[in-house]
XYZ file of C-alpha atoms in Angstrom:
665
model
C -6.647 -58.398 23.818
C -6.928 -54.762 23.009
C -3.597 -52.820 23.345
C -2.404 -49.086 23.283
C 0.186 -48.206 20.846
C 3.791 -48.484 22.166
C 5.431 -44.994 22.371
C 8.441 -45.700 24.662
C 11.396 -45.719 22.109
C 13.566 -47.790 24.628
C 11.154 -50.510 24.664
C 10.932 -50.355 20.923
C 14.368 -51.423 21.009
C 13.801 -54.085 23.415
C 10.839 -55.471 21.210
C 13.212 -55.695 18.299
C 15.659 -58.015 20.214
C 12.856 -60.104 21.370
C 11.532 -60.674 17.958
C 15.069 -61.229 16.880
C 15.790 -63.776 19.523
C 12.481 -65.520 18.673
C 12.946 -65.968 15.032
C 16.346 -67.576 15.738
C 14.614 -70.249 17.986
C 11.198 -70.334 16.504
C 11.406 -69.696 12.722
C 8.048 -70.887 11.903
C 6.709 -68.108 14.495
C 3.857 -70.425 15.880
C 2.586 -68.631 18.759
C 3.618 -65.466 20.923
C 1.717 -63.586 23.604
C 0.906 -59.859 22.697
C 2.610 -57.015 24.312
C 0.607 -55.256 26.938
C 0.989 -51.528 27.456
C -0.572 -49.638 30.555
C -0.868 -46.279 31.912
C 0.024 -46.792 35.721
C 2.078 -44.203 36.135
C 0.016 -41.827 33.818
C 2.226 -42.403 30.718
C 1.910 -45.128 28.155
C 4.554 -47.812 28.264
C 4.835 -51.709 28.566
C 3.977 -53.583 31.518
C 7.484 -54.827 32.030
C 8.770 -51.170 32.160
C 6.567 -50.187 35.411
C 8.379 -50.741 38.469
C 5.582 -52.060 40.429
C 2.972 -55.123 40.606
C 0.556 -54.595 37.937
C -2.252 -56.907 36.591
C -3.918 -56.215 33.213
C -7.262 -57.791 32.100
C -8.636 -56.882 28.740
C -12.388 -56.329 27.835
C -12.146 -59.243 25.792
C -11.003 -61.612 28.676
C -13.692 -60.038 30.929
C -16.261 -60.942 28.246
C -14.901 -64.291 27.420
C -14.898 -65.241 31.078
C -18.471 -63.720 31.923
C -16.880 -61.300 34.576
C -19.203 -58.555 35.123
C -18.829 -57.344 38.530
C -15.818 -56.437 40.867
C -16.731 -59.376 43.313
C -15.741 -61.803 40.376
C -12.246 -60.267 40.375
C -11.467 -61.839 43.901
C -8.788 -64.476 43.272
C -8.474 -63.706 39.523
C -6.492 -60.873 40.630
C -4.134 -62.081 43.326
C -4.074 -59.816 46.440
C -7.409 -58.319 45.829
C -10.196 -59.350 47.689
C -13.670 -57.727 48.775
C -15.559 -57.380 52.288
C -18.376 -59.869 52.181
C -21.292 -57.101 52.469
C -23.942 -58.599 50.276
C -25.536 -55.472 48.829
C -25.579 -54.193 45.161
C -23.686 -50.932 44.606
C -21.272 -51.240 47.452
C -17.866 -52.697 47.457
C -15.091 -52.315 50.019
C -11.806 -53.286 48.568
C -8.985 -55.339 50.383
C -5.593 -54.991 48.766
C -2.563 -56.622 50.258
C -4.518 -57.117 53.460
C -5.573 -53.271 53.965
C -9.038 -52.436 54.041
C -11.600 -49.795 55.150
C -15.157 -50.015 56.781
C -17.965 -48.315 54.696
C -18.512 -45.906 57.470
C -15.266 -44.258 57.320
C -16.635 -42.604 54.175
C -13.247 -43.862 52.431
C -11.487 -46.668 50.955
C -8.057 -48.299 51.169
C -7.825 -48.783 47.322
C -8.997 -46.108 44.663
C -11.368 -46.815 42.060
C -10.735 -44.748 38.532
C -13.157 -45.169 35.800
C -12.097 -43.183 32.924
C -10.454 -40.834 35.296
C -13.286 -40.161 37.457
C -12.356 -41.302 41.313
C -14.454 -43.199 43.606
C -13.209 -42.263 47.242
C -15.970 -44.601 49.091
C -17.348 -48.144 49.262
C -20.813 -46.525 48.101
C -20.666 -46.571 44.459
C -17.424 -48.732 44.201
C -18.885 -50.452 41.375
C -18.612 -51.173 37.642
C -20.549 -53.547 35.058
C -17.646 -53.494 32.753
C -19.793 -52.508 29.665
C -17.530 -51.980 26.433
C -14.536 -52.068 28.528
C -11.253 -51.901 27.161
C -9.171 -53.115 30.066
C -8.792 -52.962 33.960
C -5.395 -52.176 35.332
C -4.860 -53.046 38.994
C -1.847 -51.635 40.628
C -0.829 -53.222 43.689
C 0.980 -51.311 46.703
C 0.982 -47.552 47.792
C -0.043 -45.330 44.867
C -0.422 -42.192 46.890
C 2.582 -40.344 45.221
C 0.448 -40.207 41.958
C -3.104 -40.692 43.206
C -3.275 -39.202 46.702
C -5.617 -40.156 49.551
C -7.081 -43.591 49.622
C -4.726 -45.052 47.322
C -2.637 -46.194 50.222
C -2.909 -49.928 49.004
C -3.371 -49.740 45.409
C -5.632 -48.463 42.390
C -8.167 -50.121 40.397
C -8.273 -48.358 36.734
C -11.259 -49.088 34.524
C -10.834 -47.907 30.881
C -13.695 -47.752 28.291
C -13.109 -48.752 24.748
C -11.877 -45.548 22.643
C -14.116 -43.780 20.097
C -12.336 -43.587 16.978
C -13.029 -44.128 13.270
C -13.779 -47.882 13.629
C -17.471 -48.262 13.928
C -18.408 -51.053 16.531
C -22.001 -52.696 17.468
C -22.793 -55.351 20.098
C -25.991 -56.901 21.326
C -26.305 -59.529 23.766
C -29.078 -61.467 25.539
C -28.869 -63.799 28.451
C -30.975 -66.398 30.496
C -29.947 -67.985 33.447
C -30.679 -69.687 36.864
C -33.359 -68.246 39.184
C -35.158 -66.767 35.903
C -32.004 -64.580 35.178
C -32.602 -62.123 32.233
C -30.211 -59.811 31.006
C -29.580 -57.652 27.810
C -26.425 -55.614 26.971
C -25.447 -53.488 24.056
C -22.886 -51.160 22.994
C -22.493 -48.613 19.783
C -19.730 -46.503 18.666
C -19.726 -44.545 15.588
C -17.639 -41.633 14.052
C -20.049 -38.807 13.225
C -17.480 -36.828 11.354
C -14.363 -39.028 10.480
C -11.167 -38.071 12.089
C -12.846 -35.568 14.138
C -16.218 -36.340 16.010
C -17.247 -39.360 17.691
C -19.940 -40.901 19.874
C -20.771 -44.164 21.858
C -23.577 -45.410 23.870
C -23.809 -48.707 26.087
C -25.945 -50.071 28.541
C -27.607 -52.940 30.377
C -30.480 -54.211 31.978
C -30.490 -57.401 34.082
C -33.183 -58.944 36.512
C -32.827 -62.084 38.714
C -34.695 -63.757 41.339
C -33.108 -64.209 44.885
C -32.374 -67.472 46.796
C -33.226 -66.353 50.378
C -36.779 -67.744 51.138
C -38.808 -65.160 53.382
C -41.047 -67.604 54.929
C -43.175 -64.926 56.322
C -44.250 -63.312 52.856
C -43.912 -66.564 50.990
C -41.596 -65.090 48.294
C -37.908 -64.407 47.854
C -36.235 -61.633 50.031
C -33.390 -60.746 47.784
C -34.317 -60.184 44.124
C -32.221 -58.003 42.070
C -32.736 -55.720 39.168
C -30.519 -53.049 37.685
C -29.629 -50.482 35.037
C -26.640 -48.993 33.473
C -26.169 -46.419 30.806
C -22.930 -44.981 29.358
C -22.716 -42.354 26.874
C -19.531 -40.894 25.215
C -18.752 -38.007 23.052
C -15.106 -37.099 21.676
C -14.104 -34.163 19.764
C -10.508 -33.670 17.903
C -10.622 -30.302 16.376
C -7.018 -30.996 15.382
C -4.642 -34.169 15.622
C -2.863 -32.292 18.744
C -5.956 -31.568 20.533
C -8.568 -33.989 22.335
C -11.878 -33.582 24.085
C -13.573 -36.601 25.627
C -16.815 -36.312 27.391
C -18.531 -39.192 29.339
C -21.648 -39.599 31.464
C -22.689 -42.757 33.185
C -25.655 -43.755 35.366
C -26.526 -46.767 37.355
C -29.462 -47.712 39.362
C -30.901 -50.448 41.474
C -34.204 -51.859 42.295
C -33.299 -54.547 44.543
C -34.687 -56.513 47.543
C -32.965 -57.296 50.672
C -29.167 -57.866 51.224
C -27.791 -61.334 51.375
C -28.269 -61.143 55.220
C -29.873 -63.440 57.672
C -29.470 -64.641 61.313
C -26.842 -66.886 62.453
C -29.322 -69.154 64.409
C -31.731 -69.603 61.601
C -31.931 -72.260 58.865
C -29.573 -71.134 55.985
C -31.159 -68.983 53.225
C -34.053 -68.311 55.258
C -35.711 -65.358 56.893
C -39.202 -64.331 58.289
C -38.911 -60.439 57.796
C -41.972 -58.396 58.215
C -40.019 -55.133 57.664
C -39.504 -54.399 54.106
C -35.962 -54.593 52.933
C -34.912 -52.767 49.815
C -32.153 -51.212 48.025
C -33.039 -47.977 45.522
C -29.565 -46.732 45.165
C -28.272 -44.879 42.103
C -25.246 -43.065 40.877
C -23.992 -40.784 38.073
C -20.642 -39.539 36.924
C -19.767 -36.804 34.289
C -16.107 -36.368 33.227
C -14.133 -34.247 30.763
C -10.852 -35.242 29.718
C -9.163 -32.778 27.723
C -5.460 -32.762 26.427
C -3.416 -30.568 24.111
C 0.000 -31.497 22.291
C 2.076 -28.531 22.703
C 4.933 -30.368 20.965
C 5.796 -34.013 20.192
C 7.513 -34.007 23.732
C 5.152 -31.961 25.689
C 1.383 -32.267 26.496
C -0.903 -30.677 28.980
C -4.147 -32.370 30.114
C -6.906 -31.414 32.214
C -9.418 -34.023 33.756
C -12.585 -32.729 35.165
C -14.950 -35.422 37.197
C -18.101 -35.543 39.270
C -19.168 -38.487 41.131
C -22.813 -38.353 42.484
C -23.972 -41.509 44.490
C -27.191 -41.956 46.416
C -27.172 -44.821 49.127
C -30.704 -45.512 49.556
C -31.223 -48.513 51.527
C -33.690 -50.321 54.164
C -32.395 -53.725 55.752
C -34.394 -55.656 58.235
C -31.922 -56.805 60.997
C -33.812 -59.105 63.214
C -35.249 -61.260 60.401
C -38.604 -61.838 62.338
C -42.295 -60.885 61.359
C -42.302 -57.804 64.117
C -40.666 -54.719 63.489
C -38.043 -55.099 66.146
C -34.766 -53.833 64.540
C -33.826 -52.463 61.046
C -31.327 -50.170 59.647
C -31.903 -47.508 56.823
C -29.468 -45.250 54.943
C -30.297 -42.266 52.809
C -26.788 -40.868 51.971
C -26.109 -38.494 49.253
C -22.302 -38.611 48.473
C -21.151 -35.955 45.906
C -17.317 -35.331 44.864
C -16.250 -32.476 42.450
C -12.324 -33.181 40.952
C -9.982 -31.204 38.942
C -6.669 -32.251 37.773
C -4.185 -30.590 35.430
C -0.926 -32.287 34.389
C 2.069 -31.212 32.173
C 3.681 -34.212 30.689
C 6.927 -34.468 28.796
C 9.745 -36.495 27.382
C 13.375 -35.907 27.215
C 15.310 -38.645 25.117
C 14.594 -41.869 27.083
C 13.110 -40.155 30.225
C 9.685 -38.805 31.015
C 8.073 -36.602 33.437
C 5.151 -34.860 34.752
C 3.903 -32.259 37.094
C 0.414 -32.099 38.534
C -1.864 -30.253 40.619
C -5.010 -31.911 42.017
C -8.014 -30.638 43.903
C -11.211 -32.195 44.904
C -14.408 -31.132 46.980
C -16.888 -33.713 48.491
C -20.221 -32.669 50.055
C -22.052 -35.401 51.570
C -25.381 -35.571 53.498
C -25.370 -38.558 55.832
C -28.798 -40.015 57.031
C -28.716 -43.037 59.115
C -31.658 -44.437 60.980
C -31.423 -47.593 63.421
C -34.149 -49.138 65.255
C -33.594 -51.608 67.890
C -35.314 -53.093 70.817
C -33.929 -50.368 73.211
C -35.185 -47.643 70.982
C -34.591 -45.586 67.456
C -31.712 -43.610 66.566
C -32.037 -40.960 63.610
C -28.523 -39.387 62.789
C -28.257 -36.520 60.336
C -24.983 -35.204 59.423
C -23.647 -32.676 56.707
C -20.004 -33.717 55.896
C -17.748 -31.712 53.548
C -14.003 -31.938 52.770
C -11.326 -30.237 50.508
C -8.101 -31.808 48.863
C -5.386 -29.807 47.255
C -2.487 -31.484 46.194
C 0.597 -31.151 44.114
C 2.644 -33.745 42.703
C 5.841 -34.795 40.297
C 6.870 -38.174 38.817
C 10.007 -38.829 36.753
C 11.125 -41.988 34.903
C 14.865 -41.375 34.383
C 17.255 -43.413 32.052
C 20.553 -43.768 34.000
C 22.105 -46.254 31.463
C 20.886 -48.693 28.693
C 19.948 -51.166 31.648
C 19.032 -48.900 34.416
C 16.161 -46.664 34.948
C 15.253 -44.466 38.255
C 11.859 -43.496 39.239
C 11.019 -40.969 41.427
C 8.165 -39.129 42.850
C 6.456 -37.043 45.508
C 3.174 -35.463 46.208
C 1.941 -32.950 48.817
C -1.576 -33.068 49.792
C -3.458 -31.189 52.180
C -6.915 -32.660 53.446
C -9.601 -30.717 55.286
C -12.746 -32.307 56.592
C -15.868 -30.867 58.640
C -18.872 -32.377 59.997
C -22.326 -30.765 60.973
C -24.252 -33.078 62.967
C -27.875 -32.314 63.724
C -28.057 -31.718 67.474
C -24.286 -31.598 68.155
C -21.399 -29.221 67.774
C -19.581 -28.542 64.213
C -15.997 -30.161 64.235
C -13.248 -29.679 61.708
C -9.682 -31.313 61.406
C -6.858 -31.208 58.563
C -3.927 -32.809 57.863
C -1.151 -32.549 55.309
C 0.806 -35.549 53.904
C 3.917 -36.026 52.006
C 3.991 -39.170 50.032
C 7.218 -40.010 48.185
C 8.061 -42.786 46.095
C 11.792 -44.226 44.744
C 12.151 -47.285 42.351
C 15.107 -48.607 40.466
C 14.821 -50.948 37.657
C 17.461 -53.137 35.858
C 17.020 -54.837 32.582
C 18.374 -58.190 33.009
C 18.183 -59.307 29.387
C 15.633 -58.415 26.390
C 11.767 -58.218 27.978
C 13.103 -59.214 31.423
C 13.420 -56.657 34.220
C 13.748 -56.615 38.205
C 13.086 -53.649 40.320
C 13.294 -52.394 44.113
C 10.923 -49.744 45.390
C 10.106 -47.662 48.597
C 7.023 -45.865 48.842
C 4.337 -44.002 51.248
C 0.577 -44.590 51.220
C -2.129 -42.616 53.053
C -5.697 -42.820 53.795
C -7.326 -39.760 55.064
C -8.762 -39.347 58.561
C -12.135 -38.518 59.561
C -14.941 -38.311 62.183
C -17.150 -41.352 63.653
C -20.446 -40.473 62.018
C -21.988 -43.363 63.665
C -21.019 -42.678 67.345
C -22.985 -39.600 68.689
C -22.735 -41.078 72.155
C -18.731 -40.497 71.707
C -19.314 -36.951 70.316
C -18.512 -38.100 66.687
C -14.784 -38.760 67.932
C -12.168 -38.365 65.275
C -9.866 -40.711 63.775
C -6.506 -40.419 62.400
C -5.035 -40.928 59.047
C -3.410 -44.155 58.342
C -0.004 -44.290 57.110
C 1.926 -47.219 55.412
C 5.497 -47.494 54.474
C 6.079 -50.015 51.663
C 9.278 -51.952 50.542
C 8.936 -53.999 47.193
C 11.117 -56.169 45.312
C 10.016 -57.655 42.034
C 10.823 -59.230 38.631
C 8.886 -59.498 35.373
C 9.464 -60.381 31.689
C 9.273 -62.874 29.077
C 10.414 -66.587 28.819
C 10.253 -69.542 26.347
C 10.207 -67.473 23.172
C 7.712 -65.005 24.377
C 5.163 -67.622 25.133
C 5.147 -67.176 28.768
C 4.732 -64.005 30.445
C 5.486 -63.775 34.205
C 5.585 -61.524 37.084
C 6.756 -62.128 40.704
C 6.629 -59.385 43.746
C 7.667 -59.542 47.401
C 6.708 -57.002 49.862
C 6.898 -55.479 53.375
C 4.600 -52.716 54.863
C 4.746 -51.063 57.825
C 1.196 -49.544 58.818
C 0.619 -46.935 61.527
C -2.601 -45.353 62.947
C -4.509 -48.360 61.343
C -7.973 -47.652 61.220
C -10.202 -50.834 62.373
C -14.051 -50.807 62.996
C -15.086 -51.995 66.389
C -18.896 -52.618 67.560
C -18.682 -53.550 71.445
C -22.494 -53.892 71.486
C -25.521 -53.833 69.188
C -26.091 -50.273 67.832
C -22.635 -48.992 69.034
C -20.129 -48.931 66.413
C -16.802 -46.883 65.799
C -13.642 -46.356 63.917
C -10.392 -46.334 66.048
C -6.962 -45.450 64.747
C -5.249 -46.840 67.819
C -3.756 -49.945 65.673
C -0.225 -50.714 64.107
C 0.250 -53.801 61.764
C 2.609 -55.284 59.709
C 1.740 -56.583 56.088
C 3.917 -59.122 54.326
C 3.572 -61.042 51.190
C 4.377 -62.414 47.515
C 2.471 -62.192 44.460
C 3.152 -64.655 41.557
C 1.513 -64.630 38.126
C 1.953 -66.306 34.489
C 0.351 -66.318 31.246
C 1.622 -69.158 29.189
C 0.800 -70.403 25.610
C 1.150 -73.926 25.894
C 0.451 -74.582 21.969
C -1.565 -73.047 19.044
C -5.042 -72.408 20.802
C -3.974 -73.260 24.338
C -3.755 -70.674 26.941
C -2.865 -71.211 30.859
C -3.212 -68.448 33.353
C -2.511 -68.801 36.964
C -1.738 -66.254 39.805
C -1.464 -66.860 43.497
C -0.819 -64.405 46.523
C 0.101 -64.850 49.803
C -0.275 -62.254 52.615
C 0.073 -61.876 56.299
C -1.239 -59.161 57.711
C -1.176 -58.846 61.718
C -1.670 -56.360 64.512
C 1.526 -55.458 66.001
C -0.129 -53.387 68.516
C -3.748 -52.797 69.178
C -5.238 -52.041 72.819
C -8.728 -51.199 72.922
C -10.148 -50.595 76.062
C -9.499 -53.714 78.175
C -9.064 -55.734 74.957
C -5.606 -56.526 73.510
C -5.760 -57.784 69.969
C -1.985 -57.734 69.465
C -0.970 -60.529 66.980
C -4.563 -61.020 65.607
C -5.151 -61.156 61.861
C -6.653 -58.006 60.161
C -10.377 -58.375 59.535
C -11.493 -59.402 55.860
C -7.923 -60.056 54.588
C -7.036 -63.554 53.434
C -3.735 -65.010 53.823
C -4.071 -66.853 50.392
C -5.941 -66.358 47.394
C -5.384 -67.132 43.504
C -6.607 -68.758 40.460
C -5.640 -71.203 37.705
C -7.456 -71.704 34.266
C -6.983 -73.283 31.008
C -8.733 -72.147 27.731
C -8.653 -73.744 24.163
C -9.817 -72.025 21.118
C -10.484 -74.302 18.178
C -9.825 -72.673 14.754
C -13.286 -73.903 13.772
C -14.865 -71.187 16.222
C -15.589 -73.155 19.192
C -13.800 -72.666 22.543
C -13.911 -73.982 26.248
C -12.372 -72.788 29.488
C -12.245 -74.086 32.844
C -11.080 -72.074 36.009
C -10.409 -72.729 39.463
C -10.629 -69.731 41.823
C -9.893 -69.754 45.451
C -9.429 -67.716 48.914
C -8.526 -68.400 52.337
C -10.605 -68.038 55.413
C -11.042 -64.348 56.648
C -12.074 -63.165 59.980
C -14.863 -60.683 60.442
C -13.769 -58.680 63.410
C -10.613 -57.678 65.243
C -10.969 -60.311 68.107
C -10.843 -63.083 65.330
C -14.016 -64.564 66.673
C -16.185 -64.652 63.658
C -15.131 -65.905 60.107
C -15.844 -66.809 56.625
C -14.201 -70.124 55.601
C -12.064 -70.366 52.753
C -13.314 -71.543 49.485
C -12.593 -72.917 46.043
C -14.514 -72.560 43.209
C -14.726 -74.097 39.667
C -16.267 -72.012 36.783
C -16.635 -73.274 33.168
C -17.125 -71.377 29.950
C -17.687 -72.856 26.505
C -18.997 -71.360 23.227
C -19.073 -71.283 19.525
C -18.417 -68.235 17.130
C -19.811 -68.232 13.724
C -19.551 -65.051 11.543
C -20.811 -62.109 13.739
C -22.857 -64.523 16.185
C -21.652 -66.198 19.347
C -23.453 -68.398 21.593
C -21.787 -69.225 25.222
C -22.895 -71.465 27.979
C -21.590 -71.079 31.753
C -21.403 -72.474 35.120
C -20.328 -70.709 37.972
C -19.485 -72.217 41.288
C -19.977 -75.867 39.721
C -19.609 -77.746 42.916
C -22.089 -75.374 44.614
C -19.713 -74.557 47.257
C -20.945 -72.542 50.454
C -18.779 -69.922 51.928
C -21.008 -67.653 54.202
C -19.700 -64.935 56.388
C -21.111 -66.094 59.683
C -20.808 -63.499 62.292
C -20.617 -60.266 60.427
C -21.729 -57.207 62.443
C -20.006 -58.653 65.563
C -21.965 -62.015 65.373
C -25.506 -60.514 64.474
C -25.527 -61.278 60.835
C -24.662 -64.099 58.392
C -23.967 -62.808 54.859
C -24.986 -65.765 52.480
C -22.715 -66.816 49.319
C -24.478 -67.043 45.916
C -25.215 -70.628 45.005
C -24.271 -72.221 41.625
C -25.622 -70.443 38.626
C -25.975 -71.703 35.134
C -26.672 -69.577 31.833
C -26.638 -69.200 28.112
C -25.498 -65.969 26.301
C -26.020 -65.008 22.453
C -24.076 -62.119 21.251
C -24.150 -60.181 17.996
C -21.295 -58.204 17.016
C -21.123 -56.089 13.940
């Protein structure tokens, strides 16, 4: 596992205590889990010192497990799921039972990739190429990260550019004529001053949905990714990191079919395709004014074009289809002043962003054709602060607050302009107590917010507005080390009160809207453990139980009180075991599962629960590695039957078998 340097002096003392205890009980020092350092609260510290539920997956773990997409994190990160949608380049996360429809142009969980925020489901994607780690913060993080972090944050960090040269090249073959290549290269151009990196991927795979009208596959996939990095350190106290990424898709249809048709079979005459692409730019600059004072600037541009056409009648005649040609752009800027005083640390920050979106939606149905063209702009300005205060040797108090102003405007073609604005205050308080060396308990209270907006797909209702969604969260947790530092554990229990909950409704074909008329309660428990059973043997397990129910939801004549929030599983988790032999070979088996989810507020349609068995095995010799994998060994089916209010089935992918050859220098 790749680790950041530990800088927390209080934790350094704790590490020394742990090491002393371990030497007494295990003098041969046979096995030990490595320490994990995170930047969850924008300062580096051990994961045990963060008073929140945090999951970290290293780039090495992702690569060894064959994880290359967000959907594969479902179950492996308890409490995190994704709406079944079936289209590349779009993911709508579900964290602790909270989610957002793609048509809200927002998400309930914020994605940050090297500091670049993604505020929409469109472009919520990463292929995990040359990745150092993923940090997932569960629970409201609006105090530090603002709007759209009401349920949590997924932060992806690339491997740092430094004096260590790295080269990696891999080729992969798999089921359905899968072909893929990946590469990464990082080099110092001027030692200790200038560094550069480049990485990328190309992948192609045949689909599994038969189009009986054309005689081919409906859902072929092809994608490209490129990542460029440049780092400049004119002196040891000043650092500039410039990054550019690009992702592009040349896909066929979404994984959709008619619920009444034979499974994995369509007869579409209308072409279906996904030609989306996105790019990001970022500049992360920092300067150490003194050993205990740093100023930081993060400038980012996120640009995504959602270009899709999808047949929705699945028949030869052109009866119904949807088309999107959205262009989503967000420019953001953050300044932070970070400091330390003895055993405490603090920061002050200002954040602003501007989004400029062109939304073009076309819908053809038997009763007619609808062509919507809307310009949507928004501005955000926020001030925030965060303090970790050492009250006593065993007590730490965390306090923070954020004031954020959000303004949004829409300019619909053929209708009147509209404007709305909201001001949010998002506080957080957490108290942590060190029980013993490396073992902590904590309690926290925090507020999360997701921005409001306008119904861009409801012209008949004059593009009615919906209010911001607000969450108060109360959490208790424990985390630390046991059994001579061979067991790392974490446990969290939470209760969340949700007001003005945003829910998608689709009372009839072609008419959908977001309402904020619901209130809900979300409560749950998250448990995780990593355990070194013996030299070479690692057990990883995690389980999340969540119950998110509408307390009150009256929409017209329909009363949904007591129903489950759509797309939120009550149970998900994983258990896996891995063995690494000193001679270079390894095997890994893992069970990943999720409970059933409902697809609508009325709880009429659902995706059944599932359990998948995934296998990985390989051999390393020198710089070479060959690995084989089987995903979904039992070929389990878990289709989302009744998506889009009963009109669509989203098919689950079948079993996949493959082999990968990798060279590392």
